[in-house]
Amino acid sequence: MTQLTIFYDGTCPLCAKEMNALKKHDKQNLLKTVDIYSEDFSAYPEIDAEAANNILHAINHKGQLLLGLDVTYKAWQLMGRGWIYAPLRWKLVKPLADSLYLKFARNRYKVSFWLTGTSRCDSNSCSR
């Protein structure tokens, strides 16, 4: 049973890599990933496309909305690796981590280019 449905920017190389890594570890099919630029996204009218483009969105199995690093933490927690991201959710670290995440989200194409040499993906292939 799907525990978390994640809505992500499939044109972002780093975002796509993260979703692929999650899928690779998801042996129990606990996650569903939905590219906000795919036809599959139309099945979720409750998720605002513009908002989901600005910050990572997810809906858990109870219908609760999760945003940003809370999504990342929950997804990896379901994969048994939440400890990697747990420090980013600690009370004193969370505000700084969330602020840095929002800066990353606004500049994800530039950051993707710096780290991968590719700024955007199109039709499952990335180009500069």
C-alpha atoms as one frame of an Amber mdcrd trajectory, in Angstrom:
protein
   0.000   0.000   0.000   1.299   3.445  -0.925   2.313   5.374   2.184   3.510
   8.551   0.465   2.803  10.164  -2.906   5.506  12.655  -3.869   4.984  15.446
  -6.414   8.274  16.599  -7.924   9.750  18.573 -10.824  10.751  15.948 -13.365
  12.643  18.543 -15.414  15.147  19.039 -12.571  18.069  16.593 -12.901  18.804
  16.487  -9.161  15.120  16.066  -8.326  14.774  13.238 -10.856  17.918  11.546
  -9.481  16.529  11.711  -5.949  13.223  10.163  -7.036  15.060   7.425  -8.943
  17.166   6.686  -5.860  14.033   6.440  -3.737  12.361   4.116  -6.254  15.464
   1.915  -6.285  15.183   1.442  -2.508  11.398   1.047  -2.477  11.147  -2.754
  -2.403   7.705  -2.681  -0.726   6.113  -0.110  -3.085   5.496   2.365  -0.277
   6.114   5.407  -2.485   4.479   6.824  -5.555   6.307   9.586  -7.405   4.428
  11.936  -9.705   6.194  14.354 -12.024   4.237  17.617 -11.906   4.866  18.009
 -15.650   3.437  14.588 -16.538  -0.095  13.609 -17.524  -0.332  11.596 -14.290
  -0.346  14.854 -12.317  -3.829  15.721 -13.608  -5.209  12.994 -11.314  -4.357
  15.218  -8.320  -6.401  18.446  -8.653  -5.945  19.101  -4.930  -2.230  19.813
  -5.516  -1.506  23.284  -6.862   1.008  22.914  -9.722   2.634  26.303  -9.145
   3.081  25.640  -5.418   4.443  22.155  -6.141   6.914  23.712  -8.564   8.209
  25.991  -5.789   8.463  23.436  -2.985   8.362  19.652  -2.907   4.874  18.350
  -2.035   3.638  14.973  -0.833   0.469  13.447   0.525   0.741  10.668   3.083
  -1.607   7.689   3.409  -3.818   9.713   5.772  -4.247  12.490   3.209  -1.993
  14.936   5.071   0.134  17.349   3.044   3.890  17.387   3.651   6.235  20.019
   2.213   9.933  20.476   1.482  12.406  18.618   3.656   9.574  16.989   5.597
   8.825  15.089   2.366  12.449  14.051   1.900  12.756  12.931   5.508   9.501
  10.936   5.439  10.348   9.272   2.124  13.771   8.115   3.302  12.337   7.146
   6.680   9.976   4.777   4.863  13.027   3.319   3.109  14.715   2.717   6.475
  17.179   5.569   5.971  15.484   8.435   7.744  18.452   8.762  10.063  20.354
  10.424   7.205  17.889  13.335   7.117  16.748  13.301  10.767  19.239  16.014
  11.858  17.606  18.395   9.346  14.349  18.045  11.303  15.842  18.711  14.738
  14.252  21.694  16.459  17.329  23.964  16.331  18.455  22.925  12.835  15.050
  22.831  11.100  14.620  26.603  10.491  18.054  26.920   8.874  17.677  23.700
   6.883  14.245  24.791   5.614  15.594  28.202   4.624  18.482  26.631   2.722
  16.102  24.166   1.065  13.926  27.032  -0.214  17.024  28.710  -1.678  17.972
  25.441  -3.345  14.419  24.995  -4.706  14.471  28.482  -6.252  17.853  27.806
  -7.860  17.622  24.061  -8.528  18.396  24.331 -12.245  21.609  26.283 -11.613
  22.625  23.932  -8.809  21.853  20.943 -11.027  24.077  22.386 -13.733  26.935
  23.018 -11.289  26.739  19.493  -9.884  25.802  17.437 -12.944  26.611  19.566
 -15.980  22.917  19.442 -16.884  20.387  22.103 -15.985  17.106  20.602 -17.240
  15.638  17.307 -18.375  13.140  16.928 -21.193  11.407  13.699 -22.207  13.570
  11.597 -19.859  16.820  12.946 -21.301  18.818  15.766 -19.821  20.462  18.579
 -21.730  22.215  21.831 -20.955
